[in-house]
Amino acid sequence: MARPDPAHAAPRLQPEVPAGTKESSLTLERGLSLLQAVADAESEAPTISDLAARIGVSRAAVYRLLGPLQSRGLVRREGSRVRLGLGVLWLAGRVLPQLRVACTPALRGLAEKVGATAHLTVADGSEAQAVAVVEPSWTSYHVSYRVGTRHPVQRGAAGQAVDLPVGSPRWISSSGDLQQGAFGVAAPVRGVPGLRASVGVVALQPIAADEIGPMVVETAETVAEALR
């Protein structure tokens, strides 16, 4: 039986994306770009003309895009100028609870395996904040680390690991930086856009960093996957 000539074979048709879907995606992208442009203004609030120039659309398009954002309180207008709205604070307030839910299983596994208090620390400017903490269930004593605890980013393993550059050691350890007699090991959470964070453990006895470090790194990678 003769094989069909490849030159005359029927062309493969790509699935056609409905025009409405493309238009909706473009509108969403422009709306997000507009919100980002408003957020990026560090001093004086941008005008409608400023925003049109920044995202590459007409002034009329900016007015259309502002409507849904205003109705949800994400932006507010002051004459021709646009500022972030209080709705952004509500959204921001929902971030940390969701972070805790997403990372707690991985932190639980690390705490139980190592026998030390495990935590997720997130950088907020020059400060590091503990946003999720899991204590081991089987130890006689362990560090009680309160959620919300803040300290300078440059102090302690948890803070220093946040900005640990690629190509440097995979984890960092510390001793007595934040509390006398406390020992810590931490690794950065990488690959989550907009997030500067670390996963670590803290204990009241010296930690074998060469043994515990790889476990902390593995947990940080698991947390990163959960947050993407």
PDB file of C-alpha atoms in Angstrom:
ATOM      1  CA  MET A   1       0.000   0.000   0.000  1.00  0.00           C
ATOM      2  CA  ALA A   2       1.427   3.366  -1.074  1.00  0.00           C
ATOM      3  CA  ARG A   3       2.323   5.828   1.639  1.00  0.00           C
ATOM      4  CA  PRO A   4       0.940   9.363   1.325  1.00  0.00           C
ATOM      5  CA  ASP A   5       3.321  11.949  -0.050  1.00  0.00           C
ATOM      6  CA  PRO A   6       4.448  14.131   2.918  1.00  0.00           C
ATOM      7  CA  ALA A   7       4.421  17.144   0.605  1.00  0.00           C
ATOM      8  CA  HIS A   8       0.658  16.687   0.076  1.00  0.00           C
ATOM      9  CA  ALA A   9      -0.223  15.612   3.599  1.00  0.00           C
ATOM     10  CA  ALA A  10      -3.051  17.469   5.250  1.00  0.00           C
ATOM     11  CA  PRO A  11      -1.772  20.421   7.346  1.00  0.00           C
ATOM     12  CA  ARG A  12      -2.021  20.209  11.121  1.00  0.00           C
ATOM     13  CA  LEU A  13      -4.511  22.725  12.380  1.00  0.00           C
ATOM     14  CA  GLN A  14      -3.810  24.511  15.664  1.00  0.00           C
ATOM     15  CA  PRO A  15      -6.802  24.915  17.960  1.00  0.00           C
ATOM     16  CA  GLU A  16      -8.262  28.338  17.380  1.00  0.00           C
ATOM     17  CA  VAL A  17      -8.524  30.603  20.415  1.00  0.00           C
ATOM     18  CA  PRO A  18     -11.860  32.452  20.453  1.00  0.00           C
ATOM     19  CA  ALA A  19     -11.500  36.155  19.770  1.00  0.00           C
ATOM     20  CA  GLY A  20     -13.349  36.969  22.987  1.00  0.00           C
ATOM     21  CA  THR A  21     -10.821  35.006  25.033  1.00  0.00           C
ATOM     22  CA  LYS A  22      -7.909  36.883  23.464  1.00  0.00           C
ATOM     23  CA  GLU A  23      -9.617  40.207  24.095  1.00  0.00           C
ATOM     24  CA  SER A  24     -10.383  39.311  27.716  1.00  0.00           C
ATOM     25  CA  SER A  25      -6.783  38.243  28.321  1.00  0.00           C
ATOM     26  CA  LEU A  26      -5.497  41.483  26.831  1.00  0.00           C
ATOM     27  CA  THR A  27      -7.892  43.531  28.963  1.00  0.00           C
ATOM     28  CA  LEU A  28      -6.797  41.677  32.095  1.00  0.00           C
ATOM     29  CA  GLU A  29      -3.126  42.198  31.223  1.00  0.00           C
ATOM     30  CA  ARG A  30      -3.689  45.904  30.694  1.00  0.00           C
ATOM     31  CA  GLY A  31      -5.656  46.206  33.922  1.00  0.00           C
ATOM     32  CA  LEU A  32      -2.852  44.544  35.868  1.00  0.00           C
ATOM     33  CA  SER A  33      -0.288  46.754  34.134  1.00  0.00           C
ATOM     34  CA  LEU A  34      -2.323  49.799  35.115  1.00  0.00           C
ATOM     35  CA  LEU A  35      -2.476  48.678  38.752  1.00  0.00           C
ATOM     36  CA  GLN A  36       1.276  48.056  38.729  1.00  0.00           C
ATOM     37  CA  ALA A  37       1.916  51.514  37.241  1.00  0.00           C
ATOM     38  CA  VAL A  38      -0.117  53.127  40.031  1.00  0.00           C
ATOM     39  CA  ALA A  39       1.765  51.080  42.651  1.00  0.00           C
ATOM     40  CA  ASP A  40       5.153  51.977  41.167  1.00  0.00           C
ATOM     41  CA  ALA A  41       4.588  55.713  41.715  1.00  0.00           C
ATOM     42  CA  GLU A  42       6.797  56.491  44.726  1.00  0.00           C
ATOM     43  CA  SER A  43       5.905  60.142  45.255  1.00  0.00           C
ATOM     44  CA  GLU A  44       3.247  62.108  43.374  1.00  0.00           C
ATOM     45  CA  ALA A  45       0.278  60.109  42.162  1.00  0.00           C
ATOM     46  CA  PRO A  46       0.287  59.591  38.366  1.00  0.00           C
ATOM     47  CA  THR A  47      -2.263  61.312  36.152  1.00  0.00           C
ATOM     48  CA  ILE A  48      -4.489  59.635  33.591  1.00  0.00           C
ATOM     49  CA  SER A  49      -2.091  60.861  30.886  1.00  0.00           C
ATOM     50  CA  ASP A  50       0.902  59.472  32.794  1.00  0.00           C
ATOM     51  CA  LEU A  51      -0.736  56.065  33.069  1.00  0.00           C
ATOM     52  CA  ALA A  52      -1.747  56.030  29.400  1.00  0.00           C
ATOM     53  CA  ALA A  53       1.859  56.698  28.408  1.00  0.00           C
ATOM     54  CA  ARG A  54       3.276  54.101  30.803  1.00  0.00           C
ATOM     55  CA  ILE A  55       1.125  51.188  29.683  1.00  0.00           C
ATOM     56  CA  GLY A  56       0.857  52.252  26.037  1.00  0.00           C
ATOM     57  CA  VAL A  57      -2.881  52.833  25.667  1.00  0.00           C
ATOM     58  CA  SER A  58      -5.158  55.804  25.085  1.00  0.00           C
ATOM     59  CA  ARG A  59      -6.601  57.975  27.844  1.00  0.00           C
ATOM     60  CA  ALA A  60     -10.045  56.594  27.008  1.00  0.00           C
ATOM     61  CA  ALA A  61      -8.730  53.052  27.563  1.00  0.00           C
ATOM     62  CA  VAL A  62      -7.303  54.067  30.939  1.00  0.00           C
ATOM     63  CA  TYR A  63     -10.719  55.386  32.013  1.00  0.00           C
ATOM     64  CA  ARG A  64     -12.312  52.065  30.984  1.00  0.00           C
ATOM     65  CA  LEU A  65      -9.707  50.035  32.833  1.00  0.00           C
ATOM     66  CA  LEU A  66     -10.042  52.133  35.979  1.00  0.00           C
ATOM     67  CA  GLY A  67     -13.740  51.329  36.347  1.00  0.00           C
ATOM     68  CA  PRO A  68     -13.448  47.716  37.613  1.00  0.00           C
ATOM     69  CA  LEU A  69     -10.399  48.586  39.731  1.00  0.00           C
ATOM     70  CA  GLN A  70     -12.251  51.462  41.383  1.00  0.00           C
ATOM     71  CA  SER A  71     -15.365  49.383  42.026  1.00  0.00           C
ATOM     72  CA  ARG A  72     -13.236  46.884  43.958  1.00  0.00           C
ATOM     73  CA  GLY A  73     -11.445  49.589  45.905  1.00  0.00           C
ATOM     74  CA  LEU A  74      -8.043  48.777  44.385  1.00  0.00           C
ATOM     75  CA  VAL A  75      -7.543  52.333  43.127  1.00  0.00           C
ATOM     76  CA  ARG A  76      -9.106  55.721  43.850  1.00  0.00           C
ATOM     77  CA  ARG A  77      -9.167  58.902  41.813  1.00  0.00           C
ATOM     78  CA  GLU A  78      -8.384  62.384  43.045  1.00  0.00           C
ATOM     79  CA  GLY A  79      -9.329  64.518  40.090  1.00  0.00           C
ATOM     80  CA  SER A  80      -7.039  63.449  37.276  1.00  0.00           C
ATOM     81  CA  ARG A  81      -4.660  61.620  39.593  1.00  0.00           C
ATOM     82  CA  VAL A  82      -4.864  57.957  40.639  1.00  0.00           C
ATOM     83  CA  ARG A  83      -3.733  56.340  43.881  1.00  0.00           C
ATOM     84  CA  LEU A  84      -3.926  52.847  45.334  1.00  0.00           C
ATOM     85  CA  GLY A  85      -7.148  52.153  47.217  1.00  0.00           C
ATOM     86  CA  LEU A  86      -7.730  50.522  50.570  1.00  0.00           C
ATOM     87  CA  GLY A  87      -8.841  47.356  48.817  1.00  0.00           C
ATOM     88  CA  VAL A  88      -5.153  46.610  48.269  1.00  0.00           C
ATOM     89  CA  LEU A  89      -4.693  46.450  52.047  1.00  0.00           C
ATOM     90  CA  TRP A  90      -7.444  43.849  52.284  1.00  0.00           C
ATOM     91  CA  LEU A  91      -5.743  41.759  49.609  1.00  0.00           C
ATOM     92  CA  ALA A  92      -2.379  42.152  51.331  1.00  0.00           C
ATOM     93  CA  GLY A  93      -3.950  41.004  54.582  1.00  0.00           C
ATOM     94  CA  ARG A  94      -4.985  37.741  52.934  1.00  0.00           C
ATOM     95  CA  VAL A  95      -1.444  36.901  51.810  1.00  0.00           C
ATOM     96  CA  LEU A  96       0.083  35.783  55.103  1.00  0.00           C
ATOM     97  CA  PRO A  97      -2.744  33.408  56.113  1.00  0.00           C
ATOM     98  CA  GLN A  98      -2.506  31.735  52.714  1.00  0.00           C
ATOM     99  CA  LEU A  99       1.278  31.514  53.032  1.00  0.00           C
ATOM    100  CA  ARG A 100       0.849  29.729  56.357  1.00  0.00           C
ATOM    101  CA  VAL A 101      -1.635  27.234  54.987  1.00  0.00           C
ATOM    102  CA  ALA A 102       0.562  26.469  51.961  1.00  0.00           C
ATOM    103  CA  CYS A 103       3.832  25.980  53.815  1.00  0.00           C
ATOM    104  CA  THR A 104       2.718  24.380  57.100  1.00  0.00           C
ATOM    105  CA  PRO A 105       2.818  20.728  55.875  1.00  0.00           C
ATOM    106  CA  ALA A 106       6.430  21.095  54.738  1.00  0.00           C
ATOM    107  CA  LEU A 107       7.433  22.888  57.943  1.00  0.00           C
ATOM    108  CA  ARG A 108       5.698  20.198  60.003  1.00  0.00           C
ATOM    109  CA  GLY A 109       7.727  17.510  58.273  1.00  0.00           C
ATOM    110  CA  LEU A 110      10.966  19.404  58.887  1.00  0.00           C
ATOM    111  CA  ALA A 111      10.217  20.074  62.563  1.00  0.00           C
ATOM    112  CA  GLU A 112       9.369  16.442  63.250  1.00  0.00           C
ATOM    113  CA  LYS A 113      12.373  15.129  61.348  1.00  0.00           C
ATOM    114  CA  VAL A 114      14.923  17.478  62.925  1.00  0.00           C
ATOM    115  CA  GLY A 115      13.369  17.855  66.379  1.00  0.00           C
ATOM    116  CA  ALA A 116      13.621  21.632  66.246  1.00  0.00           C
ATOM    117  CA  THR A 117      11.255  24.526  65.680  1.00  0.00           C
ATOM    118  CA  ALA A 118      10.786  25.182  61.952  1.00  0.00           C
ATOM    119  CA  HIS A 119       9.722  28.511  60.512  1.00  0.00           C
ATOM    120  CA  LEU A 120       9.066  30.512  57.359  1.00  0.00           C
ATOM    121  CA  THR A 121      10.514  34.025  57.502  1.00  0.00           C
ATOM    122  CA  VAL A 122       9.567  36.763  55.025  1.00  0.00           C
ATOM    123  CA  ALA A 123      11.484  39.992  54.445  1.00  0.00           C
ATOM    124  CA  ASP A 124       9.601  43.265  54.721  1.00  0.00           C
ATOM    125  CA  GLY A 125      12.077  45.918  53.632  1.00  0.00           C
ATOM    126  CA  SER A 126      15.018  45.798  56.038  1.00  0.00           C
ATOM    127  CA  GLU A 127      13.169  43.604  58.547  1.00  0.00           C
ATOM    128  CA  ALA A 128      12.520  39.870  58.628  1.00  0.00           C
ATOM    129  CA  GLN A 129       9.237  38.572  60.030  1.00  0.00           C
ATOM    130  CA  ALA A 130       8.337  35.044  61.112  1.00  0.00           C
ATOM    131  CA  VAL A 131       5.031  34.324  59.364  1.00  0.00           C
ATOM    132  CA  ALA A 132       4.683  30.574  60.032  1.00  0.00           C
ATOM    133  CA  VAL A 133       6.089  28.498  62.897  1.00  0.00           C
ATOM    134  CA  VAL A 134       5.786  24.767  63.617  1.00  0.00           C
ATOM    135  CA  GLU A 135       7.155  23.198  66.803  1.00  0.00           C
ATOM    136  CA  PRO A 136       8.102  19.500  67.047  1.00  0.00           C
ATOM    137  CA  SER A 137       5.686  17.277  68.951  1.00  0.00           C
ATOM    138  CA  TRP A 138       8.103  14.756  70.460  1.00  0.00           C
ATOM    139  CA  THR A 139      10.935  16.770  72.041  1.00  0.00           C
ATOM    140  CA  SER A 140      11.320  17.410  75.774  1.00  0.00           C
ATOM    141  CA  TYR A 141      12.021  21.086  75.122  1.00  0.00           C
ATOM    142  CA  HIS A 142      12.329  23.359  72.102  1.00  0.00           C
ATOM    143  CA  VAL A 143      12.336  27.015  71.123  1.00  0.00           C
ATOM    144  CA  SER A 144       8.985  28.787  71.328  1.00  0.00           C
ATOM    145  CA  TYR A 145       9.142  31.138  68.341  1.00  0.00           C
ATOM    146  CA  ARG A 146       6.207  33.550  68.081  1.00  0.00           C
ATOM    147  CA  VAL A 147       4.573  34.274  64.721  1.00  0.00           C
ATOM    148  CA  GLY A 148       5.034  37.955  63.942  1.00  0.00           C
ATOM    149  CA  THR A 149       8.473  38.197  65.549  1.00  0.00           C
ATOM    150  CA  ARG A 150      10.593  40.751  63.680  1.00  0.00           C
ATOM    151  CA  HIS A 151      14.323  41.352  63.528  1.00  0.00           C
ATOM    152  CA  PRO A 152      16.810  43.023  61.142  1.00  0.00           C
ATOM    153  CA  VAL A 153      17.375  41.099  57.912  1.00  0.00           C
ATOM    154  CA  GLN A 154      21.127  41.129  58.459  1.00  0.00           C
ATOM    155  CA  ARG A 155      20.855  39.277  61.782  1.00  0.00           C
ATOM    156  CA  GLY A 156      20.281  35.574  62.384  1.00  0.00           C
ATOM    157  CA  ALA A 157      20.311  32.725  59.900  1.00  0.00           C
ATOM    158  CA  ALA A 158      16.667  33.310  58.939  1.00  0.00           C
ATOM    159  CA  GLY A 159      17.274  36.933  57.997  1.00  0.00           C
ATOM    160  CA  GLN A 160      20.614  36.446  56.286  1.00  0.00           C
ATOM    161  CA  ALA A 161      19.327  33.522  54.207  1.00  0.00           C
ATOM    162  CA  VAL A 162      16.557  35.651  52.669  1.00  0.00           C
ATOM    163  CA  ASP A 163      18.981  37.427  50.325  1.00  0.00           C
ATOM    164  CA  LEU A 164      21.552  34.657  50.005  1.00  0.00           C
ATOM    165  CA  PRO A 165      22.776  35.038  46.391  1.00  0.00           C
ATOM    166  CA  VAL A 166      22.665  32.239  43.860  1.00  0.00           C
ATOM    167  CA  GLY A 167      26.018  30.484  43.728  1.00  0.00           C
ATOM    168  CA  SER A 168      26.742  31.015  47.426  1.00  0.00           C
ATOM    169  CA  PRO A 169      26.406  28.252  50.051  1.00  0.00           C
ATOM    170  CA  ARG A 170      22.934  26.703  49.917  1.00  0.00           C
ATOM    171  CA  TRP A 171      22.233  27.389  53.583  1.00  0.00           C
ATOM    172  CA  ILE A 172      23.558  29.568  56.379  1.00  0.00           C
ATOM    173  CA  SER A 173      23.926  28.949  60.114  1.00  0.00           C
ATOM    174  CA  SER A 174      24.085  31.262  63.108  1.00  0.00           C
ATOM    175  CA  SER A 175      24.647  31.103  66.840  1.00  0.00           C
ATOM    176  CA  GLY A 176      23.337  33.571  69.407  1.00  0.00           C
ATOM    177  CA  ASP A 177      22.621  36.347  66.888  1.00  0.00           C
ATOM    178  CA  LEU A 178      19.055  36.914  68.053  1.00  0.00           C
ATOM    179  CA  GLN A 179      18.953  35.072  71.377  1.00  0.00           C
ATOM    180  CA  GLN A 180      21.820  33.891  73.510  1.00  0.00           C
ATOM    181  CA  GLY A 181      22.127  30.109  73.418  1.00  0.00           C
ATOM    182  CA  ALA A 182      19.969  29.697  70.303  1.00  0.00           C
ATOM    183  CA  PHE A 183      21.274  28.065  67.124  1.00  0.00           C
ATOM    184  CA  GLY A 184      19.774  28.337  63.660  1.00  0.00           C
ATOM    185  CA  VAL A 185      20.093  27.043  60.106  1.00  0.00           C
ATOM    186  CA  ALA A 186      18.157  28.575  57.214  1.00  0.00           C
ATOM    187  CA  ALA A 187      17.940  28.435  53.417  1.00  0.00           C
ATOM    188  CA  PRO A 188      16.342  30.859  50.935  1.00  0.00           C
ATOM    189  CA  VAL A 189      13.001  30.240  49.256  1.00  0.00           C
ATOM    190  CA  ARG A 190      13.783  30.837  45.588  1.00  0.00           C
ATOM    191  CA  GLY A 191      11.714  31.210  42.432  1.00  0.00           C
ATOM    192  CA  VAL A 192       8.569  32.802  43.877  1.00  0.00           C
ATOM    193  CA  PRO A 193       8.066  36.200  42.190  1.00  0.00           C
ATOM    194  CA  GLY A 194       7.955  39.106  44.619  1.00  0.00           C
ATOM    195  CA  LEU A 195       8.848  36.985  47.648  1.00  0.00           C
ATOM    196  CA  ARG A 196      12.023  37.318  49.738  1.00  0.00           C
ATOM    197  CA  ALA A 197      11.853  34.521  52.259  1.00  0.00           C
ATOM    198  CA  SER A 198      13.677  31.709  53.999  1.00  0.00           C
ATOM    199  CA  VAL A 199      12.918  28.425  55.703  1.00  0.00           C
ATOM    200  CA  GLY A 200      14.849  27.584  58.828  1.00  0.00           C
ATOM    201  CA  VAL A 201      15.094  25.727  62.106  1.00  0.00           C
ATOM    202  CA  VAL A 202      16.083  27.063  65.502  1.00  0.00           C
ATOM    203  CA  ALA A 203      17.137  25.050  68.557  1.00  0.00           C
ATOM    204  CA  LEU A 204      18.603  25.488  72.037  1.00  0.00           C
ATOM    205  CA  GLN A 205      21.496  23.165  71.338  1.00  0.00           C
ATOM    206  CA  PRO A 206      24.168  23.225  68.620  1.00  0.00           C
ATOM    207  CA  ILE A 207      22.864  22.099  65.228  1.00  0.00           C
ATOM    208  CA  ALA A 208      24.875  19.818  62.940  1.00  0.00           C
ATOM    209  CA  ALA A 209      24.606  22.173  59.957  1.00  0.00           C
ATOM    210  CA  ASP A 210      26.146  19.724  57.482  1.00  0.00           C
ATOM    211  CA  GLU A 211      23.445  17.193  58.364  1.00  0.00           C
ATOM    212  CA  ILE A 212      20.482  19.530  58.858  1.00  0.00           C
ATOM    213  CA  GLY A 213      21.317  22.026  56.098  1.00  0.00           C
ATOM    214  CA  PRO A 214      20.299  19.764  53.179  1.00  0.00           C
ATOM    215  CA  MET A 215      16.970  19.005  54.909  1.00  0.00           C
ATOM    216  CA  VAL A 216      16.296  22.729  55.289  1.00  0.00           C
ATOM    217  CA  VAL A 217      17.164  23.337  51.631  1.00  0.00           C
ATOM    218  CA  GLU A 218      14.835  20.532  50.535  1.00  0.00           C
ATOM    219  CA  THR A 219      12.017  21.977  52.640  1.00  0.00           C
ATOM    220  CA  ALA A 220      12.629  25.461  51.209  1.00  0.00           C
ATOM    221  CA  GLU A 221      12.294  23.996  47.713  1.00  0.00           C
ATOM    222  CA  THR A 222       9.049  22.237  48.710  1.00  0.00           C
ATOM    223  CA  VAL A 223       7.675  25.497  50.124  1.00  0.00           C
ATOM    224  CA  ALA A 224       8.626  27.318  46.921  1.00  0.00           C
ATOM    225  CA  GLU A 225       6.723  24.757  44.871  1.00  0.00           C
ATOM    226  CA  ALA A 226       3.677  25.158  47.105  1.00  0.00           C
ATOM    227  CA  LEU A 227       3.723  28.949  46.694  1.00  0.00           C
ATOM    228  CA  ARG A 228       4.131  29.123  42.904  1.00  0.00           C
TER     229      ARG A 228
END
